[in-house]
């Protein structure tokens, strides 16, 4: 699958490459107001108050969940603060630091099923903050400034880096990856972009760089994604473990060993600190710039924090920014939050001049671009097989507020735009539905689900015929919403025509609730779907409620039985973005189920 786009709720927030200028949120401002209101602002910031009681008796306890790479440094700072009896508003500060993968924390917060057991979250990138928001029903998060940073780079074992002219020869992202993949001596590994900020930012950088080269950049990036997927690791720690440990023939000739990996500078720093000789890594810093992992200090469910916890969180944030803490971060291989670093840190990580490691960080991709990249990854790695089922009831002729277009016309445009994002290997079909559309039947299959690149009868490709079929959709005058019968029939076909190795899904768009009183009931549909669902042949339903008359809760309940979910859009123009978001989410759910 090629280019993807999804809603960008942070596009106007500026550069992620300079995170300290980007965030100073209401959450932290609230903490400052609380401190000033009680007359203890100086004490909260400086920890200068002293009390006679023991620290244990008066301690305020704070739980911080941090990305595994930065957790050791944060824990060291917290332990030193406890040893020094640092105080927050007169109470000794006791901070527990837990290491948890950011993608798992984001998923848990987005689900919102249980109250978190921590007050502060320190993910490795603010891209997880958007993921944690999910559909807006999860646990709220309130980010502030970055406490540290680390650029994304390409690490290589010495024999491979010398082959590409390191350190004197510099490359753009696109050139560097092409050079690595074009060498018979270099096997390139990466962490799963769905679980790794490093992997996702690197893939976005490759995509942006390739686009600047011109030509068919989408195809080049998709091809790169497929190659990376063949040597993909679950996370950043695992990808480091795939690297050759020596120059021995057994190591370099081992097909399971990589000679290069997309990792952070800090990860290379840690690796090199433990490696010797040829086991150390060299770093390429692409000349068109690298994005930063930015480690935003984030409050979790701020409204439920006690006053003591709020002040402790502010105190610890200030502590992480002081000179001693920044020195601790540097000792662990992290740069300052603005991306600056001493040459000695870079050298320890494997960087050498004239590699452009001191250049300002590239402007970070927007959340829309990141979702686009992740959508491309999800479906390029596993081609899609989607049956699109569109409501053609009379209400689809209703005008969309603020537009001189009907719901159907805007829906068609959005579907055609979405179609442009899929590759020739993706398979897409089309049904439409309305009551008594075809005799007593509420639905009609317009286009078989098949490869977009396949030739069509009468000339052209399936993509071209499908585009024309989307454009020809019209509301059925007087037609009502025959949702239940259509859902069951289309699900049965999608399941019976399941193609192994592809992402199979059913996309249903409706602007209303079921109005066919002669068809199957809601409870009957739920019962039938439960019988049909097969974990070995997953076909999640992606149900999109369009406009104010649609019932998202209804379609969500039905979709979740199949491993999918329900979504709601007020404007049909949002459909393209939601489809891609839903594909990504359903793909992740399927992967989690397999594990």
C-alpha positions as CSV (number, residue, x, y, z in Angstrom):
1,X,0.0,0.0,0.0
2,X,1.3,3.4,-0.8
3,X,0.6,6.8,0.6
4,X,-1.8,7.1,3.6
5,X,-3.2,10.1,5.5
6,X,-5.0,10.4,8.8
7,X,-6.2,13.3,10.9
8,X,-3.4,15.6,12.1
9,X,-4.4,17.1,15.5
10,X,-1.0,18.5,16.1
11,X,0.1,19.8,12.7
12,X,0.2,23.4,13.8
13,X,2.2,22.7,16.9
14,X,5.5,23.3,15.3
15,X,8.7,21.4,15.2
16,X,9.1,18.2,17.1
17,X,12.8,18.5,16.5
18,X,12.9,21.4,19.1
19,X,10.4,20.1,21.6
20,X,11.3,22.5,24.4
21,X,9.7,25.3,22.3
22,X,6.6,23.3,21.6
23,X,5.1,22.4,25.0
24,X,4.3,24.2,28.1
25,X,0.8,22.9,28.6
26,X,-2.1,23.9,30.8
27,X,-1.3,20.9,33.0
28,X,2.1,22.3,34.1
29,X,0.7,25.8,34.3
30,X,-1.9,24.5,36.7
31,X,0.7,23.0,38.9
32,X,2.5,26.4,39.1
33,X,-0.7,28.1,40.0
34,X,-1.3,25.6,42.8
35,X,2.2,26.1,44.1
36,X,1.9,29.9,44.1
37,X,-1.6,29.8,45.6
38,X,-0.3,28.1,48.7
39,X,2.7,30.3,49.0
40,X,5.2,27.5,48.4
41,X,6.3,28.1,44.9
42,X,9.9,28.6,45.9
43,X,9.9,25.6,48.1
44,X,8.3,23.4,45.3
45,X,10.8,24.5,42.8
46,X,13.9,24.5,45.0
47,X,13.1,21.9,47.6
48,X,14.4,24.2,50.4
49,X,11.9,23.6,53.2
50,X,13.2,21.4,56.0
51,X,11.2,19.5,58.6
52,X,12.2,17.5,61.7
53,X,10.2,14.4,60.9
54,X,11.9,11.6,59.0
55,X,11.6,11.4,55.3
56,X,9.7,8.1,55.4
57,X,7.0,9.5,57.6
58,X,6.5,12.6,55.5
59,X,7.3,11.3,52.0
60,X,5.1,12.0,49.0
61,X,5.4,9.2,46.6
62,X,5.4,9.5,42.8
63,X,5.3,6.7,40.3
64,X,6.9,7.3,36.9
65,X,6.6,4.9,33.9
66,X,9.5,5.5,31.5
67,X,10.6,4.1,28.2
68,X,13.1,1.2,28.9
69,X,16.0,3.1,27.3
70,X,15.7,6.2,29.5
71,X,14.4,4.4,32.7
72,X,17.9,3.6,34.1
73,X,19.0,7.3,33.9
74,X,15.7,8.5,35.4
75,X,15.9,5.9,38.2
76,X,19.5,7.0,39.0
77,X,18.3,10.6,39.3
78,X,15.3,9.5,41.5
79,X,17.6,7.5,43.8
80,X,20.0,10.4,44.2
81,X,17.1,12.7,45.0
82,X,16.0,10.3,47.7
83,X,19.5,10.0,49.1
84,X,19.7,13.8,49.2
85,X,16.3,14.0,50.9
86,X,15.1,16.3,48.2
87,X,11.7,17.8,49.2
88,X,8.6,18.8,47.3
89,X,6.5,21.4,49.2
90,X,8.1,20.3,52.5
91,X,7.7,16.5,51.9
92,X,10.5,14.2,51.0
93,X,10.2,13.1,47.4
94,X,10.2,9.3,46.8
95,X,10.0,8.4,43.1
96,X,9.5,4.9,41.8
97,X,10.6,4.4,38.2
98,X,9.1,1.6,36.1
99,X,10.3,0.6,32.7
100,X,7.5,-0.1,30.2
101,X,7.4,-0.2,26.4
102,X,5.8,3.0,25.2
103,X,3.5,1.3,22.7
104,X,2.0,-0.9,25.4
105,X,1.4,2.1,27.7
106,X,-0.2,4.0,24.8
107,X,-2.5,1.1,24.0
108,X,-3.5,0.8,27.7
109,X,-4.2,4.5,28.1
110,X,-6.2,4.6,24.8
111,X,-8.3,1.7,26.0
112,X,-9.0,3.4,29.3
113,X,-10.2,0.2,30.9
114,X,-8.4,0.6,34.2
115,X,-7.0,3.5,36.1
116,X,-3.2,3.8,35.6
117,X,-0.9,2.9,38.6
118,X,1.4,5.8,37.7
119,X,1.1,9.6,37.6
120,X,3.9,10.5,35.2
121,X,4.7,8.9,31.8
122,X,8.0,9.4,30.0
123,X,7.7,7.8,26.5
124,X,10.6,8.0,24.1
125,X,8.6,10.1,21.6
126,X,5.6,12.4,21.6
127,X,4.2,10.4,18.8
128,X,2.9,8.0,21.4
129,X,0.8,10.8,23.0
130,X,-1.4,10.9,19.9
131,X,-1.7,7.1,20.0
132,X,-2.7,7.2,23.6
133,X,-5.6,9.5,22.8
134,X,-7.1,6.8,20.6
135,X,-10.7,7.9,19.8
136,X,-10.7,10.3,22.7
137,X,-12.3,8.0,25.2
138,X,-9.1,6.9,27.0
139,X,-7.1,8.2,30.0
140,X,-6.1,11.9,29.3
141,X,-2.5,12.8,29.1
142,X,-0.9,16.3,29.4
143,X,2.6,16.6,28.0
144,X,5.2,19.2,28.9
145,X,8.8,19.8,27.8
146,X,11.4,17.2,26.8
147,X,13.8,16.0,29.4
148,X,16.3,14.6,26.9
149,X,16.6,13.6,23.2
150,X,18.4,11.3,20.9
151,X,18.6,11.4,17.1
152,X,17.6,8.5,14.9
153,X,20.5,7.2,12.8
154,X,21.8,4.2,10.8
155,X,24.3,2.1,12.7
156,X,26.7,-0.3,10.9
157,X,29.4,-2.7,11.9
158,X,32.8,-1.3,10.8
159,X,33.2,-3.6,7.8
160,X,29.9,-2.5,6.3
161,X,30.4,1.2,7.1
162,X,33.8,1.3,5.5
163,X,32.3,-0.2,2.3
164,X,29.9,2.8,2.1
165,X,32.8,5.3,2.7
166,X,32.1,6.2,6.4
167,X,32.8,8.6,7.8
168,X,33.8,10.9,4.9
169,X,31.0,10.0,2.5
170,X,27.6,11.4,3.5
171,X,24.1,10.4,2.2
172,X,20.5,11.5,2.3
173,X,18.2,9.0,4.1
174,X,17.0,7.7,0.7
175,X,20.6,7.3,-0.6
176,X,21.9,5.7,2.6
177,X,19.2,3.1,2.8
178,X,19.4,2.4,-1.0
179,X,23.2,2.0,-0.6
180,X,22.9,-0.3,2.3
181,X,20.2,-2.4,0.6
182,X,22.0,-2.4,-2.6
183,X,25.1,-4.0,-1.1
184,X,25.4,-7.8,-1.0
185,X,27.4,-7.4,2.2
186,X,24.9,-5.4,4.2
187,X,21.8,-6.8,5.8
188,X,19.6,-4.1,7.3
189,X,17.5,-4.6,10.4
190,X,14.8,-2.3,12.0
191,X,12.4,-2.4,14.8
192,X,8.7,-2.7,14.0
193,X,7.4,0.8,13.3
194,X,4.1,-0.1,14.9
195,X,5.9,-0.7,18.2
196,X,9.0,1.5,17.9
197,X,9.3,5.2,17.6
198,X,12.8,4.8,16.2
199,X,11.5,2.5,13.5
200,X,8.6,4.7,12.6
201,X,10.6,8.0,12.6
202,X,13.3,6.4,10.4
203,X,10.7,5.1,7.9
204,X,9.1,8.5,7.8
205,X,12.5,10.1,7.2
206,X,13.2,7.6,4.4
207,X,9.8,8.4,2.9
208,X,10.3,12.2,3.0
209,X,13.8,11.9,1.6
210,X,12.5,9.7,-1.2
211,X,9.8,12.2,-2.0
212,X,12.3,14.9,-2.4
213,X,14.1,12.8,-5.0
214,X,10.9,12.9,-7.2
215,X,9.6,10.1,-9.3
216,X,7.6,7.3,-8.0
217,X,8.6,7.7,-4.4
218,X,5.7,5.8,-3.0
219,X,6.8,2.6,-4.8
220,X,10.4,3.0,-3.6
221,X,9.3,3.5,0.0
222,X,6.9,0.5,-0.2
223,X,9.7,-1.6,-1.6
224,X,12.0,-0.5,1.2
225,X,9.3,-1.3,3.8
226,X,9.0,-4.8,2.4
227,X,12.7,-5.4,2.6
228,X,12.8,-4.1,6.2
229,X,9.9,-6.2,7.1
230,X,11.8,-9.3,6.2
231,X,14.4,-8.5,8.9
232,X,12.1,-6.8,11.3
233,X,12.5,-7.1,15.1
234,X,9.8,-6.5,17.7
235,X,11.6,-3.7,19.4
236,X,14.7,-1.6,19.7
237,X,16.5,-4.0,22.1
238,X,15.8,-6.9,19.8
239,X,17.1,-5.2,16.7
240,X,20.5,-4.6,18.4
241,X,20.7,-8.2,19.3
242,X,20.6,-9.1,15.5
243,X,23.9,-7.3,14.7
244,X,27.0,-9.2,14.0
245,X,29.2,-9.3,17.1
246,X,32.6,-9.8,15.4
247,X,34.3,-9.9,12.0
248,X,34.6,-13.7,12.1
249,X,33.3,-15.5,9.1
250,X,30.8,-17.4,11.2
251,X,29.3,-14.1,12.4
252,X,29.3,-12.1,9.2
253,X,28.2,-15.1,7.2
254,X,25.3,-16.0,9.5
255,X,22.1,-15.1,7.6
256,X,20.4,-14.2,10.9
257,X,23.0,-11.5,11.6
258,X,22.6,-7.9,10.3
259,X,25.4,-5.6,9.5
260,X,23.3,-2.4,9.8
261,X,20.3,-1.3,11.9
262,X,18.1,1.8,12.2
263,X,18.5,2.8,15.8
264,X,18.9,5.8,18.1
265,X,22.2,7.4,18.9
266,X,21.6,6.5,22.5
267,X,21.1,2.8,21.7
268,X,24.4,2.9,19.8
269,X,26.1,4.6,22.7
270,X,24.8,1.8,25.1
271,X,25.8,-0.9,22.7
272,X,29.3,0.5,22.2
273,X,29.9,0.9,25.9
274,X,29.6,-2.9,26.2
275,X,31.2,-3.9,22.9
276,X,34.9,-4.3,22.0
277,X,36.9,-3.9,18.8
278,X,34.9,-4.8,15.7
279,X,31.8,-5.3,17.7
280,X,31.5,-1.5,18.1
281,X,29.2,0.4,15.7
282,X,29.7,3.3,13.4
283,X,26.9,5.8,12.9
284,X,25.7,7.5,9.7
285,X,23.7,10.7,10.2
286,X,21.8,11.4,7.0
287,X,22.7,14.8,5.6
288,X,19.0,15.7,5.0
289,X,18.6,15.6,8.8
290,X,17.3,13.2,11.4
291,X,14.3,13.4,13.7
292,X,14.7,13.2,17.4
293,X,13.3,10.9,20.1
294,X,12.2,13.7,22.5
295,X,11.1,12.1,25.8
296,X,8.2,14.4,26.8
297,X,7.5,14.6,30.5
298,X,3.8,13.8,30.6
299,X,1.2,13.9,33.4
300,X,-1.4,11.1,33.3
301,X,-5.0,11.9,34.2
302,X,-3.9,15.1,35.8
303,X,-7.4,16.0,37.1
304,X,-7.2,13.0,39.5
305,X,-3.8,13.8,40.9
306,X,-3.8,15.0,44.5
307,X,-2.3,18.3,45.4
308,X,0.7,16.5,46.9
309,X,1.2,14.4,43.7
310,X,0.8,17.5,41.5
311,X,3.5,19.3,43.4
312,X,5.7,16.3,43.5
313,X,5.4,15.9,39.7
314,X,6.4,19.5,39.2
315,X,9.3,19.1,41.5
316,X,10.6,16.0,39.8
317,X,10.2,17.6,36.3
318,X,12.3,20.6,37.5
319,X,14.8,18.2,39.0
320,X,15.2,16.3,35.7
321,X,16.1,19.6,34.1
322,X,18.9,20.7,36.5
323,X,22.6,20.5,35.7
324,X,23.3,17.3,37.7
325,X,20.4,15.4,36.1
326,X,21.4,16.5,32.6
327,X,24.9,15.2,33.3
328,X,23.4,11.9,34.3
329,X,21.4,11.8,31.1
330,X,24.6,12.5,29.1
331,X,26.4,9.7,31.0
332,X,23.7,7.3,29.7
333,X,24.1,8.6,26.1
334,X,21.3,11.1,25.9
335,X,21.5,14.6,24.4
336,X,19.8,17.7,26.0
337,X,16.2,18.2,25.1
338,X,17.1,20.7,22.4
339,X,19.2,18.1,20.6
340,X,22.6,19.5,21.5
341,X,25.4,17.2,22.6
342,X,29.1,17.1,23.4
343,X,31.4,15.6,20.7
344,X,32.5,13.0,23.3
345,X,29.0,11.6,23.5
346,X,28.7,11.4,19.7
347,X,32.1,9.7,19.5
348,X,31.2,7.1,22.1
349,X,28.0,6.4,20.1
350,X,30.0,5.8,16.9
351,X,29.8,9.2,15.2
352,X,32.7,10.9,13.5
353,X,33.2,14.1,11.5
354,X,32.3,14.9,8.8
355,X,29.1,13.0,9.5
356,X,26.6,15.9,10.1
357,X,25.7,14.9,13.7
358,X,25.7,18.5,15.0
359,X,23.2,19.9,12.5
360,X,19.8,21.0,13.9
361,X,17.2,18.2,13.9
362,X,15.1,18.0,10.8
363,X,11.5,19.2,11.2
364,X,9.7,16.3,12.6
365,X,6.9,14.7,10.6
366,X,3.4,15.7,11.6
367,X,1.1,13.3,13.2
368,X,-0.7,13.0,9.9
369,X,2.5,12.0,8.2
370,X,3.4,9.5,10.9
371,X,-0.1,7.9,10.6
372,X,0.4,7.9,6.8
373,X,3.7,6.1,7.2
374,X,2.4,3.6,9.7
375,X,-0.6,2.9,7.5
376,X,1.7,2.3,4.6
377,X,3.8,0.0,6.7
378,X,0.9,-2.0,8.0
379,X,-0.6,-2.7,4.6
380,X,2.6,-2.7,2.4
381,X,4.0,-5.4,4.6
382,X,0.7,-7.3,4.5
383,X,-1.3,-6.4,1.4
384,X,-5.0,-5.5,2.0
385,X,-8.1,-7.3,0.9
386,X,-11.0,-5.0,1.6
387,X,-14.7,-5.3,0.7
388,X,-16.3,-1.8,0.9
389,X,-20.0,-1.7,1.7
390,X,-21.7,1.7,1.1
391,X,-25.1,2.9,2.4
392,X,-27.2,4.0,-0.6
393,X,-30.3,4.8,1.4
394,X,-32.3,8.0,0.6
395,X,-30.8,9.9,3.6
396,X,-27.4,9.8,1.8
397,X,-28.8,12.6,-0.4
398,X,-28.8,14.9,2.7
399,X,-26.6,17.9,2.3
400,X,-23.5,18.1,4.5
401,X,-23.5,21.2,6.7
402,X,-21.1,23.8,5.3
403,X,-20.8,22.1,1.9
404,X,-23.0,22.3,-1.2
405,X,-22.7,18.5,-1.5
406,X,-24.7,15.5,-0.4
407,X,-23.4,12.9,2.0
408,X,-23.1,10.5,-0.9
409,X,-21.1,12.8,-3.1
410,X,-18.6,13.6,-0.3
411,X,-18.4,9.9,0.6
412,X,-17.6,9.0,-3.0
413,X,-14.9,11.6,-3.2
414,X,-13.3,10.4,0.0
415,X,-13.4,6.8,-1.1
416,X,-11.8,7.6,-4.4
417,X,-9.1,9.5,-2.6
418,X,-8.5,6.6,-0.3
419,X,-8.3,4.2,-3.3
420,X,-5.3,6.2,-4.6
421,X,-3.3,5.1,-1.6
422,X,-3.5,1.4,-2.3
423,X,-1.0,-0.6,-4.4
424,X,-1.8,-2.8,-7.3
425,X,-1.4,-5.9,-5.1
426,X,-4.2,-4.7,-2.7
427,X,-7.7,-6.2,-3.3
428,X,-10.8,-4.1,-3.0
429,X,-14.4,-4.7,-3.9
430,X,-17.7,-2.8,-3.6
431,X,-21.3,-3.4,-2.4
432,X,-24.1,-1.0,-1.9
433,X,-27.2,-1.4,0.3
434,X,-30.7,0.0,0.9
435,X,-34.0,-1.7,1.7
436,X,-35.5,-3.6,-1.2
437,X,-32.6,-2.6,-3.4
438,X,-32.8,-5.9,-5.3
439,X,-36.2,-7.3,-4.9
440,X,-36.5,-8.3,-1.2
441,X,-32.7,-8.2,-0.9
442,X,-31.2,-5.1,0.8
443,X,-27.8,-5.3,-0.9
444,X,-26.1,-5.7,-4.3
445,X,-22.5,-6.6,-5.1
446,X,-21.2,-4.1,-7.6
447,X,-17.5,-5.0,-7.9
448,X,-15.8,-8.3,-7.0
449,X,-13.0,-8.0,-4.4
450,X,-9.9,-8.5,-6.5
451,X,-6.4,-7.1,-7.2
452,X,-6.5,-3.4,-8.2
453,X,-3.8,-4.1,-10.8
454,X,-5.7,-6.9,-12.5
455,X,-7.0,-6.3,-16.0
456,X,-10.8,-5.7,-16.2
457,X,-13.2,-6.9,-18.8
458,X,-13.5,-4.4,-21.6
459,X,-10.1,-2.9,-21.0
460,X,-8.4,-1.0,-18.2
461,X,-7.7,-2.2,-14.7
462,X,-9.8,-3.2,-11.7
463,X,-8.7,0.0,-10.0
464,X,-10.1,2.1,-12.9
465,X,-13.4,0.2,-13.0
466,X,-13.7,0.5,-9.2
467,X,-13.1,4.2,-9.3
468,X,-15.9,4.5,-11.9
469,X,-18.2,2.4,-9.7
470,X,-17.5,4.6,-6.7
471,X,-18.3,7.7,-8.8
472,X,-21.6,6.2,-10.0
473,X,-23.0,5.6,-6.6
474,X,-26.3,7.3,-6.0
475,X,-28.9,7.3,-3.1
476,X,-31.9,5.2,-3.7
477,X,-35.0,7.5,-3.4
478,X,-37.2,6.2,-0.5
479,X,-34.6,3.5,0.4
480,X,-34.1,2.9,4.1
481,X,-31.0,1.4,5.8
482,X,-30.9,-2.4,5.6
483,X,-27.9,-2.6,7.8
484,X,-28.2,-6.0,9.5
485,X,-28.9,-8.2,6.5
486,X,-26.2,-6.5,4.5
487,X,-23.6,-6.9,7.3
488,X,-24.3,-10.6,7.6
489,X,-24.3,-11.3,3.9
490,X,-21.1,-9.3,3.2
491,X,-19.3,-10.8,6.2
492,X,-20.2,-14.3,5.0
493,X,-18.7,-13.6,1.6
494,X,-15.6,-11.9,3.0
495,X,-15.0,-14.9,5.3
496,X,-15.6,-17.5,2.6
497,X,-13.3,-15.7,0.1
498,X,-10.6,-15.1,2.8
499,X,-7.0,-14.9,1.4
500,X,-4.2,-16.0,3.6
501,X,-1.3,-13.7,3.9
502,X,-3.3,-10.6,3.3
503,X,-5.1,-8.2,5.7
504,X,-8.7,-9.1,5.2
505,X,-11.4,-6.7,6.4
506,X,-14.9,-5.5,5.7
507,X,-15.5,-1.8,5.6
508,X,-19.1,-0.7,6.2
509,X,-20.2,2.9,5.8
510,X,-23.7,3.9,7.0
511,X,-25.5,7.2,7.8
512,X,-28.2,5.6,9.9
513,X,-29.4,2.7,12.1
514,X,-31.0,-0.4,10.7
515,X,-34.5,0.3,9.4
516,X,-35.4,-3.1,7.9
517,X,-38.0,-4.6,10.2
518,X,-38.4,-7.6,8.0
519,X,-34.8,-8.7,8.2
520,X,-32.6,-10.3,10.8
521,X,-32.7,-8.6,14.3
522,X,-29.7,-7.1,16.0
523,X,-29.5,-9.9,18.5
524,X,-29.8,-12.4,15.6
525,X,-27.0,-10.7,13.8
526,X,-24.7,-10.8,16.8
527,X,-25.4,-14.5,17.3
528,X,-24.6,-15.3,13.7
529,X,-21.4,-13.3,13.7
530,X,-20.2,-15.0,16.8
531,X,-20.7,-18.3,15.0
532,X,-18.9,-17.2,11.9
533,X,-15.8,-15.6,13.5
534,X,-12.7,-17.7,13.0
535,X,-9.4,-16.6,14.7
536,X,-7.6,-18.6,12.0
537,X,-9.3,-16.5,9.2
538,X,-9.8,-13.1,10.8
539,X,-12.0,-10.6,9.0
540,X,-12.5,-7.6,11.2
541,X,-15.4,-5.3,10.4
542,X,-14.5,-1.6,10.2
543,X,-17.9,0.1,10.7
544,X,-18.0,3.9,10.0
545,X,-21.0,5.9,11.2
546,X,-21.4,8.9,8.9
547,X,-23.3,12.0,10.1
548,X,-25.5,12.8,13.1
549,X,-28.2,10.2,12.4
550,X,-25.8,7.2,12.5
551,X,-25.5,5.1,15.7
552,X,-21.8,4.6,16.4
553,X,-22.5,2.5,19.5
554,X,-24.6,0.1,17.4
555,X,-22.0,-0.4,14.7
556,X,-19.2,-0.6,17.2
557,X,-20.9,-3.4,19.1
558,X,-21.3,-5.4,15.9
559,X,-17.8,-4.7,14.6
560,X,-16.1,-5.6,17.9
561,X,-17.4,-9.1,17.7
562,X,-15.2,-9.6,14.6
563,X,-12.1,-8.0,16.0
564,X,-12.9,-4.6,14.4
565,X,-14.4,-1.5,15.8
566,X,-16.9,1.3,15.1
567,X,-15.9,4.9,14.1
568,X,-17.9,8.1,13.7
569,X,-17.3,11.0,11.3
570,X,-19.4,14.1,11.2
571,X,-18.1,15.0,7.7
572,X,-17.8,12.2,5.1
573,X,-14.6,13.9,4.0
574,X,-13.0,12.3,7.1
575,X,-13.7,8.8,5.8
576,X,-10.4,8.3,4.0
577,X,-8.5,9.1,7.2
578,X,-10.6,6.9,9.4
579,X,-10.4,3.9,7.1
580,X,-6.6,4.0,7.3
581,X,-6.7,4.6,11.1
582,X,-9.0,1.7,11.5
583,X,-6.9,-0.6,9.3
584,X,-3.9,0.2,11.4
585,X,-5.8,-0.5,14.7
586,X,-7.4,-3.7,13.4
587,X,-4.0,-4.9,12.1
588,X,-2.5,-4.3,15.6
589,X,-5.4,-6.1,17.2
590,X,-4.8,-9.1,14.9
591,X,-1.1,-9.1,15.7
592,X,-1.8,-9.0,19.4
593,X,-4.2,-11.9,19.1
594,X,-1.6,-14.0,17.3
595,X,0.8,-13.5,20.2
